[in-house]
Amino acid sequence: GHIVRNWKVRWFVLLQDKLLYYKIEGGKKEPHPKGRILLDGCTITCPCLEYENRPLLIKLKTKTNTDYFLECCSREERDSWALDITGAIHAGHPVQVQELHKMKNSFKLLENISLHHIVEKMCDNSTGIKLTRNLEQGNRYKETFTGSALVDWLISHSFAVSRFEAVTLASMLMEENFLKPVGARSTEAMRYSDLSEQFLDDSTALYMFAENSNKNISSKEQLQFNIAELSGTIVKQGFLVKQGHKRKNWKVRKFVLRADPAFLHYYDPTKEENRPVGGFSLRGCLVSALEDNGVPAGVKGNVQGNLFKIITKNDIHYYIQASSKAERTQWIEAIKPLT
């Protein structure tokens, strides 16, 4: 509200040049609009983080400098409204509308982006991401933030232009050990998915700065992780080259194949800590060799040959290179009985 700063439910209708809003009485909207927002000359801010306890806001500033704060029911709904309102604002400029949709559907992460700079901004006391206490399954965590809150923050500070891009950037922060998952929701994603897909744009997934992780992650959680996945009998281990999912680059990883339970984990050999950077259950997986004549559509970059592919039951595709055909055959024969 403009006079009394309270929040009221309104039914909104987006037209080409204006946004109408109606009162709702008895579950039905009234026939005549309560007010309108002229979109000519408007600027839109989304995500709008001016209200710390209201993360689902869109802010509209008219050309007469009137501010409207609109709260949606979900992030998906908020982002959909924001995109359509932005399209209406630029309706008279088709080139801008075309660029808007290109931006929505493309991946344009800055190549030389400084992760250290992002983390410094995140830690800023006034403009950084807000750290809060969170309770999950009886465990209390201090100084944490949710995955969706970080995605909103990255977009609002112009480090990313879309949620897809922000998730990828957050995954990079995790890969470089700036961030750590805490709690069952985010930790489970780290166990079963590829590293580039381990960050969750979710309001129930908790994360924290890595420097704070030791005092927040309980030894019980760490023990459960080890027992659940890392206690199986080691069937085979060795160095292979794995392709990343988002950036399609190739990195040397130490792979460890375990049975009972059947898991394939991979480790970063440049790091001293003996903890996998990724892994997945082999139950329901498909594994097959890829012939060297012709590179599959999902494979990019420097391919030396001796490729094989693992498809998880969640339809995640892993492309891996062995050093020889014989080694590739050995890995496939070791994995197949465990699927």
mmCIF file of C-alpha atoms in Angstrom:
data_model
loop_
_atom_site.group_PDB
_atom_site.id
_atom_site.type_symbol
_atom_site.label_atom_id
_atom_site.label_comp_id
_atom_site.label_asym_id
_atom_site.label_seq_id
_atom_site.Cartn_x
_atom_site.Cartn_y
_atom_site.Cartn_z
ATOM 1 C CA GLY A 1 0.000 0.000 0.000
ATOM 2 C CA HIS A 2 1.073 3.608 -0.608
ATOM 3 C CA ILE A 3 -0.560 5.301 2.371
ATOM 4 C CA VAL A 4 -0.564 2.470 4.901
ATOM 5 C CA ARG A 5 2.440 0.241 4.204
ATOM 6 C CA ASN A 6 0.517 -2.991 4.583
ATOM 7 C CA TRP A 7 0.277 -5.960 2.232
ATOM 8 C CA LYS A 8 -2.968 -6.884 0.487
ATOM 9 C CA VAL A 9 -3.979 -9.600 -1.930
ATOM 10 C CA ARG A 10 -4.781 -8.216 -5.370
ATOM 11 C CA TRP A 11 -5.686 -9.825 -8.689
ATOM 12 C CA PHE A 12 -3.329 -8.579 -11.415
ATOM 13 C CA VAL A 13 -3.936 -8.360 -15.152
ATOM 14 C CA LEU A 14 -1.027 -7.503 -17.453
ATOM 15 C CA LEU A 15 -1.916 -5.547 -20.579
ATOM 16 C CA GLN A 16 0.385 -4.281 -23.300
ATOM 17 C CA ASP A 17 1.053 -0.924 -21.656
ATOM 18 C CA LYS A 18 -0.251 -1.224 -18.098
ATOM 19 C CA LEU A 19 -0.671 -3.504 -15.124
ATOM 20 C CA LEU A 20 -4.169 -3.484 -13.625
ATOM 21 C CA TYR A 21 -4.970 -4.696 -10.118
ATOM 22 C CA TYR A 22 -8.358 -5.582 -8.638
ATOM 23 C CA LYS A 23 -9.726 -6.085 -5.145
ATOM 24 C CA ILE A 24 -10.978 -9.564 -4.285
ATOM 25 C CA GLU A 25 -14.217 -9.940 -2.359
ATOM 26 C CA GLY A 26 -15.699 -13.310 -1.502
ATOM 27 C CA GLY A 27 -13.073 -15.098 -3.543
ATOM 28 C CA LYS A 28 -13.913 -13.125 -6.709
ATOM 29 C CA LYS A 29 -12.315 -10.067 -8.236
ATOM 30 C CA GLU A 30 -14.402 -6.932 -8.468
ATOM 31 C CA PRO A 31 -15.460 -5.848 -11.981
ATOM 32 C CA HIS A 32 -13.509 -2.582 -11.955
ATOM 33 C CA PRO A 33 -9.790 -2.247 -11.244
ATOM 34 C CA LYS A 34 -8.662 -0.745 -7.948
ATOM 35 C CA GLY A 35 -5.689 0.850 -9.657
ATOM 36 C CA ARG A 36 -3.198 0.653 -12.485
ATOM 37 C CA ILE A 37 0.535 0.879 -13.059
ATOM 38 C CA LEU A 38 1.543 2.521 -16.332
ATOM 39 C CA LEU A 39 4.494 0.618 -17.756
ATOM 40 C CA ASP A 40 5.842 3.284 -20.117
ATOM 41 C CA GLY A 41 9.163 4.399 -18.664
ATOM 42 C CA CYS A 42 9.005 1.867 -15.801
ATOM 43 C CA THR A 43 12.064 0.141 -14.411
ATOM 44 C CA ILE A 44 11.820 -3.305 -12.862
ATOM 45 C CA THR A 45 13.976 -4.902 -10.164
ATOM 46 C CA CYS A 46 13.825 -8.660 -9.735
ATOM 47 C CA PRO A 47 14.911 -10.184 -7.450
ATOM 48 C CA CYS A 48 14.249 -7.280 -5.111
ATOM 49 C CA LEU A 49 15.999 -7.784 -1.771
ATOM 50 C CA GLU A 50 14.914 -4.593 -0.012
ATOM 51 C CA TYR A 51 12.713 -6.582 2.391
ATOM 52 C CA GLU A 52 14.874 -9.200 4.050
ATOM 53 C CA ASN A 53 11.931 -11.399 5.080
ATOM 54 C CA ARG A 54 10.181 -11.166 1.685
ATOM 55 C CA PRO A 55 12.373 -12.842 -0.957
ATOM 56 C CA LEU A 56 9.640 -13.120 -3.605
ATOM 57 C CA LEU A 57 9.315 -9.425 -4.462
ATOM 58 C CA ILE A 58 9.201 -7.553 -7.738
ATOM 59 C CA LYS A 59 9.828 -3.790 -7.567
ATOM 60 C CA LEU A 60 8.412 -1.443 -10.194
ATOM 61 C CA LYS A 61 9.452 2.220 -10.334
ATOM 62 C CA THR A 62 7.333 4.368 -12.626
ATOM 63 C CA LYS A 63 8.705 7.309 -14.588
ATOM 64 C CA THR A 64 7.105 9.553 -11.938
ATOM 65 C CA ASN A 65 9.282 7.773 -9.316
ATOM 66 C CA THR A 66 6.424 5.877 -7.636
ATOM 67 C CA ASP A 67 7.557 2.555 -6.185
ATOM 68 C CA TYR A 68 5.377 -0.566 -6.284
ATOM 69 C CA PHE A 69 6.357 -3.713 -4.400
ATOM 70 C CA LEU A 70 4.592 -6.868 -5.609
ATOM 71 C CA GLU A 71 4.992 -10.167 -3.770
ATOM 72 C CA CYS A 72 4.454 -13.458 -5.583
ATOM 73 C CA CYS A 73 3.692 -16.942 -4.269
ATOM 74 C CA SER A 74 6.832 -18.676 -5.559
ATOM 75 C CA ARG A 75 10.125 -17.890 -7.224
ATOM 76 C CA GLU A 76 8.931 -19.520 -10.453
ATOM 77 C CA GLU A 77 5.840 -17.291 -10.488
ATOM 78 C CA ARG A 78 7.886 -14.216 -9.590
ATOM 79 C CA ASP A 79 10.395 -14.783 -12.387
ATOM 80 C CA SER A 80 7.634 -15.517 -14.906
ATOM 81 C CA TRP A 81 5.807 -12.276 -14.036
ATOM 82 C CA ALA A 82 9.055 -10.310 -14.129
ATOM 83 C CA LEU A 83 9.906 -11.605 -17.586
ATOM 84 C CA ASP A 84 6.455 -10.828 -18.975
ATOM 85 C CA ILE A 85 6.336 -7.362 -17.372
ATOM 86 C CA THR A 86 9.792 -6.582 -18.761
ATOM 87 C CA GLY A 87 8.587 -7.669 -22.194
ATOM 88 C CA ALA A 88 5.581 -5.335 -21.886
ATOM 89 C CA ILE A 89 7.808 -2.428 -20.789
ATOM 90 C CA HIS A 90 9.917 -2.895 -23.929
ATOM 91 C CA ALA A 91 6.988 -3.822 -26.187
ATOM 92 C CA GLY A 92 7.651 -0.842 -28.447
ATOM 93 C CA HIS A 93 11.245 -1.979 -28.910
ATOM 94 C CA PRO A 94 11.166 -5.445 -30.515
ATOM 95 C CA VAL A 95 14.961 -5.704 -30.584
ATOM 96 C CA GLN A 96 15.095 -5.348 -26.796
ATOM 97 C CA VAL A 97 12.361 -7.978 -26.395
ATOM 98 C CA GLN A 98 14.327 -10.345 -28.615
ATOM 99 C CA GLU A 99 17.482 -9.765 -26.568
ATOM 100 C CA LEU A 100 15.495 -10.356 -23.383
ATOM 101 C CA HIS A 101 14.403 -13.811 -24.500
ATOM 102 C CA LYS A 102 17.902 -14.622 -25.727
ATOM 103 C CA MET A 103 19.211 -13.702 -22.286
ATOM 104 C CA LYS A 104 16.622 -15.938 -20.633
ATOM 105 C CA ASN A 105 17.469 -18.988 -22.733
ATOM 106 C CA SER A 106 21.216 -18.674 -23.059
ATOM 107 C CA PHE A 107 24.229 -19.198 -20.865
ATOM 108 C CA LYS A 108 26.554 -16.172 -20.806
ATOM 109 C CA LEU A 109 28.688 -16.529 -17.692
ATOM 110 C CA LEU A 110 31.628 -14.129 -17.690
ATOM 111 C CA GLU A 111 34.789 -16.015 -18.618
ATOM 112 C CA ASN A 112 37.230 -14.244 -16.298
ATOM 113 C CA ILE A 113 34.901 -13.799 -13.359
ATOM 114 C CA SER A 114 36.681 -13.553 -9.992
ATOM 115 C CA LEU A 115 35.226 -15.987 -7.495
ATOM 116 C CA HIS A 116 37.236 -14.327 -4.722
ATOM 117 C CA HIS A 117 35.561 -11.008 -5.574
ATOM 118 C CA ILE A 118 32.106 -12.604 -5.393
ATOM 119 C CA VAL A 119 32.847 -14.152 -2.004
ATOM 120 C CA GLU A 120 34.130 -10.820 -0.692
ATOM 121 C CA LYS A 121 30.861 -9.177 -1.770
ATOM 122 C CA MET A 122 28.870 -12.007 -0.207
ATOM 123 C CA CYS A 123 30.630 -11.390 3.114
ATOM 124 C CA ASP A 124 29.939 -7.640 3.144
ATOM 125 C CA ASN A 125 28.076 -6.721 6.331
ATOM 126 C CA SER A 126 25.650 -4.329 4.644
ATOM 127 C CA THR A 127 25.100 -5.642 1.121
ATOM 128 C CA GLY A 128 26.225 -9.270 1.410
ATOM 129 C CA ILE A 129 24.056 -12.350 1.704
ATOM 130 C CA LYS A 130 22.201 -12.575 5.012
ATOM 131 C CA LEU A 131 23.320 -15.389 7.299
ATOM 132 C CA THR A 132 20.615 -16.900 9.491
ATOM 133 C CA ARG A 133 19.983 -19.780 11.866
ATOM 134 C CA ASN A 134 18.126 -22.660 10.253
ATOM 135 C CA LEU A 135 16.532 -25.770 11.686
ATOM 136 C CA GLU A 136 16.392 -28.959 9.626
ATOM 137 C CA GLN A 137 15.313 -32.393 10.861
ATOM 138 C CA GLY A 138 16.074 -31.458 14.447
ATOM 139 C CA ASN A 139 19.547 -30.080 13.680
ATOM 140 C CA ARG A 140 20.207 -26.374 14.187
ATOM 141 C CA TYR A 141 22.685 -24.656 11.900
ATOM 142 C CA LYS A 142 24.203 -21.212 12.436
ATOM 143 C CA GLU A 143 25.306 -18.733 9.779
ATOM 144 C CA THR A 144 23.647 -20.440 6.832
ATOM 145 C CA PHE A 145 21.713 -19.354 3.758
ATOM 146 C CA THR A 146 19.423 -21.189 1.357
ATOM 147 C CA GLY A 147 20.246 -22.114 -2.218
ATOM 148 C CA SER A 148 17.459 -19.980 -3.660
ATOM 149 C CA ALA A 149 18.539 -17.008 -1.520
ATOM 150 C CA LEU A 150 22.043 -17.192 -3.015
ATOM 151 C CA VAL A 151 20.638 -17.424 -6.549
ATOM 152 C CA ASP A 152 18.539 -14.310 -5.877
ATOM 153 C CA TRP A 153 21.554 -12.507 -4.440
ATOM 154 C CA LEU A 154 23.801 -13.332 -7.414
ATOM 155 C CA ILE A 155 21.187 -12.042 -9.873
ATOM 156 C CA SER A 156 20.386 -8.896 -7.878
ATOM 157 C CA HIS A 157 24.097 -8.000 -7.727
ATOM 158 C CA SER A 158 24.530 -8.564 -11.496
ATOM 159 C CA PHE A 159 26.861 -11.537 -11.175
ATOM 160 C CA ALA A 160 24.344 -13.573 -13.203
ATOM 161 C CA VAL A 161 21.447 -12.736 -15.514
ATOM 162 C CA SER A 162 19.367 -15.894 -15.099
ATOM 163 C CA ARG A 163 18.713 -18.548 -12.476
ATOM 164 C CA PHE A 164 20.441 -21.166 -14.635
ATOM 165 C CA GLU A 165 23.539 -19.006 -14.819
ATOM 166 C CA ALA A 166 23.444 -18.260 -11.074
ATOM 167 C CA VAL A 167 23.172 -21.979 -10.229
ATOM 168 C CA THR A 168 26.206 -22.688 -12.404
ATOM 169 C CA LEU A 169 28.131 -19.893 -10.705
ATOM 170 C CA ALA A 170 27.160 -21.226 -7.265
ATOM 171 C CA SER A 171 28.340 -24.676 -8.382
ATOM 172 C CA MET A 172 31.705 -23.139 -9.253
ATOM 173 C CA LEU A 173 31.908 -21.601 -5.776
ATOM 174 C CA MET A 174 31.292 -25.061 -4.321
ATOM 175 C CA GLU A 175 33.837 -26.674 -6.622
ATOM 176 C CA GLU A 176 36.504 -24.223 -5.452
ATOM 177 C CA ASN A 177 35.566 -24.885 -1.804
ATOM 178 C CA PHE A 178 34.211 -21.409 -1.058
ATOM 179 C CA LEU A 179 30.827 -22.887 -0.117
ATOM 180 C CA LYS A 180 29.753 -26.082 1.628
ATOM 181 C CA PRO A 181 26.386 -27.858 1.766
ATOM 182 C CA VAL A 182 24.895 -28.457 5.216
ATOM 183 C CA GLY A 183 21.870 -30.488 6.217
ATOM 184 C CA ALA A 184 20.294 -33.507 4.564
ATOM 185 C CA ARG A 185 18.726 -31.734 1.550
ATOM 186 C CA SER A 186 21.838 -30.139 0.079
ATOM 187 C CA THR A 187 24.214 -32.889 1.210
ATOM 188 C CA GLU A 188 22.132 -35.554 -0.527
ATOM 189 C CA ALA A 189 22.374 -33.647 -3.810
ATOM 190 C CA MET A 190 26.133 -33.572 -3.404
ATOM 191 C CA ARG A 191 26.253 -37.343 -3.005
ATOM 192 C CA TYR A 192 24.209 -38.436 -5.994
ATOM 193 C CA SER A 193 24.826 -35.840 -8.709
ATOM 194 C CA ASP A 194 27.729 -34.577 -10.724
ATOM 195 C CA LEU A 195 29.555 -31.685 -9.103
ATOM 196 C CA SER A 196 28.224 -29.121 -11.582
ATOM 197 C CA GLU A 197 24.651 -30.099 -10.700
ATOM 198 C CA GLN A 198 25.052 -30.395 -6.962
ATOM 199 C CA PHE A 199 23.906 -26.884 -6.039
ATOM 200 C CA LEU A 200 20.142 -26.641 -5.464
ATOM 201 C CA ASP A 201 18.069 -23.551 -6.250
ATOM 202 C CA ASP A 202 15.787 -24.475 -3.375
ATOM 203 C CA SER A 203 14.525 -22.701 -0.259
ATOM 204 C CA THR A 204 15.015 -25.885 1.822
ATOM 205 C CA ALA A 205 18.636 -26.537 0.773
ATOM 206 C CA LEU A 206 21.148 -25.015 3.202
ATOM 207 C CA TYR A 207 24.673 -23.778 2.507
ATOM 208 C CA MET A 208 27.387 -21.866 4.318
ATOM 209 C CA PHE A 209 30.824 -20.417 3.780
ATOM 210 C CA ALA A 210 33.420 -23.188 3.877
ATOM 211 C CA GLU A 211 35.381 -21.433 6.599
ATOM 212 C CA ASN A 212 32.394 -21.855 8.925
ATOM 213 C CA SER A 213 31.661 -25.477 8.014
ATOM 214 C CA ASN A 214 33.665 -27.245 10.698
ATOM 215 C CA LYS A 215 31.697 -25.727 13.545
ATOM 216 C CA ASN A 216 28.332 -26.367 11.897
ATOM 217 C CA ILE A 217 28.474 -29.860 10.385
ATOM 218 C CA SER A 218 28.113 -32.420 13.127
ATOM 219 C CA SER A 219 30.365 -35.445 13.357
ATOM 220 C CA LYS A 220 27.192 -37.537 13.250
ATOM 221 C CA GLU A 221 26.370 -36.244 9.759
ATOM 222 C CA GLN A 222 29.911 -36.880 8.560
ATOM 223 C CA LEU A 223 29.767 -40.406 9.984
ATOM 224 C CA GLN A 224 26.463 -41.069 8.250
ATOM 225 C CA PHE A 225 27.979 -39.988 4.942
ATOM 226 C CA ASN A 226 30.912 -42.361 5.390
ATOM 227 C CA ILE A 227 28.786 -45.304 6.472
ATOM 228 C CA ALA A 228 26.179 -44.817 3.764
ATOM 229 C CA GLU A 229 28.519 -44.685 0.798
ATOM 230 C CA LEU A 230 32.181 -45.075 1.599
ATOM 231 C CA SER A 231 32.157 -48.307 3.613
ATOM 232 C CA GLY A 232 31.607 -50.607 0.633
ATOM 233 C CA THR A 233 34.293 -52.983 -0.584
ATOM 234 C CA ILE A 234 36.643 -51.306 -3.063
ATOM 235 C CA VAL A 235 36.395 -53.240 -6.333
ATOM 236 C CA LYS A 236 38.564 -51.035 -8.520
ATOM 237 C CA GLN A 237 40.289 -47.660 -8.422
ATOM 238 C CA GLY A 238 42.419 -45.588 -10.745
ATOM 239 C CA PHE A 239 42.802 -42.321 -12.624
ATOM 240 C CA LEU A 240 40.426 -41.412 -15.462
ATOM 241 C CA VAL A 241 39.537 -38.199 -17.286
ATOM 242 C CA LYS A 242 35.980 -36.930 -16.773
ATOM 243 C CA GLN A 243 34.002 -34.294 -18.645
ATOM 244 C CA GLY A 244 32.158 -31.634 -16.622
ATOM 245 C CA HIS A 245 28.435 -31.176 -17.239
ATOM 246 C CA LYS A 246 28.168 -27.390 -17.577
ATOM 247 C CA ARG A 247 31.554 -26.156 -18.791
ATOM 248 C CA LYS A 248 32.347 -29.322 -20.774
ATOM 249 C CA ASN A 249 35.996 -29.264 -19.715
ATOM 250 C CA TRP A 250 38.008 -32.395 -18.972
ATOM 251 C CA LYS A 251 39.693 -33.041 -15.631
ATOM 252 C CA VAL A 252 41.733 -35.891 -14.216
ATOM 253 C CA ARG A 253 39.908 -37.575 -11.357
ATOM 254 C CA LYS A 254 40.718 -40.533 -9.166
ATOM 255 C CA PHE A 255 37.779 -42.942 -9.422
ATOM 256 C CA VAL A 256 36.933 -45.452 -6.705
ATOM 257 C CA LEU A 257 34.411 -48.212 -7.429
ATOM 258 C CA ARG A 258 32.741 -49.790 -4.400
ATOM 259 C CA ALA A 259 30.337 -52.685 -3.971
ATOM 260 C CA ASP A 260 27.724 -53.303 -1.276
ATOM 261 C CA PRO A 261 26.595 -50.570 -1.522
ATOM 262 C CA ALA A 262 27.495 -50.014 -5.168
ATOM 263 C CA PHE A 263 28.824 -46.481 -5.662
ATOM 264 C CA LEU A 264 31.277 -44.812 -8.003
ATOM 265 C CA HIS A 265 33.021 -41.818 -6.396
ATOM 266 C CA TYR A 266 35.608 -39.497 -7.878
ATOM 267 C CA TYR A 267 38.228 -37.405 -6.106
ATOM 268 C CA ASP A 268 40.312 -34.360 -7.019
ATOM 269 C CA PRO A 269 43.920 -35.603 -6.910
ATOM 270 C CA THR A 270 45.216 -32.048 -6.351
ATOM 271 C CA LYS A 271 43.488 -31.772 -2.969
ATOM 272 C CA GLU A 272 44.844 -33.291 0.188
ATOM 273 C CA GLU A 273 41.512 -34.049 1.854
ATOM 274 C CA ASN A 274 40.398 -37.603 1.233
ATOM 275 C CA ARG A 275 36.812 -36.695 0.407
ATOM 276 C CA PRO A 276 35.051 -37.270 -2.925
ATOM 277 C CA VAL A 277 34.080 -34.240 -4.981
ATOM 278 C CA GLY A 278 31.279 -36.243 -6.552
ATOM 279 C CA GLY A 279 29.763 -39.652 -6.911
ATOM 280 C CA PHE A 280 26.574 -41.582 -7.553
ATOM 281 C CA SER A 281 24.824 -44.844 -6.869
ATOM 282 C CA LEU A 282 25.284 -47.467 -9.581
ATOM 283 C CA ARG A 283 21.862 -49.033 -9.054
ATOM 284 C CA GLY A 284 19.913 -48.761 -12.299
ATOM 285 C CA CYS A 285 22.839 -47.279 -14.273
ATOM 286 C CA LEU A 286 23.741 -48.074 -17.874
ATOM 287 C CA VAL A 287 27.391 -48.233 -18.943
ATOM 288 C CA SER A 288 28.679 -48.589 -22.482
ATOM 289 C CA ALA A 289 31.750 -47.964 -24.619
ATOM 290 C CA LEU A 290 31.720 -45.189 -27.217
ATOM 291 C CA GLU A 291 33.432 -45.901 -30.489
ATOM 292 C CA ASP A 292 36.287 -43.643 -31.465
ATOM 293 C CA ASN A 293 35.023 -42.939 -34.995
ATOM 294 C CA GLY A 294 32.949 -39.833 -34.452
ATOM 295 C CA VAL A 295 32.447 -37.797 -31.286
ATOM 296 C CA PRO A 296 29.021 -38.081 -29.596
ATOM 297 C CA ALA A 297 26.810 -34.990 -29.482
ATOM 298 C CA GLY A 298 27.232 -34.575 -25.720
ATOM 299 C CA VAL A 299 31.040 -34.590 -25.861
ATOM 300 C CA LYS A 300 33.127 -31.478 -26.439
ATOM 301 C CA GLY A 301 36.727 -30.354 -26.089
ATOM 302 C CA ASN A 302 39.897 -32.419 -26.164
ATOM 303 C CA VAL A 303 38.865 -36.037 -26.754
ATOM 304 C CA GLN A 304 41.773 -38.488 -26.967
ATOM 305 C CA GLY A 305 39.602 -41.578 -27.393
ATOM 306 C CA ASN A 306 38.798 -44.662 -25.308
ATOM 307 C CA LEU A 307 35.527 -43.083 -24.231
ATOM 308 C CA PHE A 308 32.779 -44.693 -22.241
ATOM 309 C CA LYS A 309 29.499 -43.376 -20.899
ATOM 310 C CA ILE A 310 27.528 -43.979 -17.713
ATOM 311 C CA ILE A 311 23.849 -42.991 -17.570
ATOM 312 C CA THR A 312 22.347 -42.913 -14.076
ATOM 313 C CA LYS A 313 18.760 -43.860 -13.275
ATOM 314 C CA ASN A 314 18.099 -40.082 -13.049
ATOM 315 C CA ASP A 315 19.268 -39.754 -16.686
ATOM 316 C CA ILE A 316 22.511 -37.928 -15.840
ATOM 317 C CA HIS A 317 25.163 -38.671 -18.475
ATOM 318 C CA TYR A 318 28.817 -39.049 -17.474
ATOM 319 C CA TYR A 319 31.475 -39.092 -20.222
ATOM 320 C CA ILE A 320 34.801 -40.621 -19.174
ATOM 321 C CA GLN A 321 38.087 -41.283 -20.980
ATOM 322 C CA ALA A 322 40.399 -44.160 -20.140
ATOM 323 C CA SER A 323 44.081 -44.280 -21.096
ATOM 324 C CA SER A 324 43.614 -47.334 -23.326
ATOM 325 C CA LYS A 325 40.931 -49.577 -24.769
ATOM 326 C CA ALA A 326 41.997 -52.336 -22.415
ATOM 327 C CA GLU A 327 41.554 -50.081 -19.376
ATOM 328 C CA ARG A 328 38.154 -48.925 -20.664
ATOM 329 C CA THR A 329 37.043 -52.543 -21.014
ATOM 330 C CA GLN A 330 38.232 -53.340 -17.484
ATOM 331 C CA TRP A 331 36.233 -50.475 -15.992
ATOM 332 C CA ILE A 332 33.082 -51.356 -17.918
ATOM 333 C CA GLU A 333 33.309 -55.022 -16.914
ATOM 334 C CA ALA A 334 33.834 -54.015 -13.268
ATOM 335 C CA ILE A 335 30.883 -51.591 -13.250
ATOM 336 C CA LYS A 336 28.273 -53.670 -15.113
ATOM 337 C CA PRO A 337 27.691 -56.331 -12.407
ATOM 338 C CA LEU A 338 27.007 -53.577 -9.843
ATOM 339 C CA THR A 339 24.239 -51.835 -11.790
#
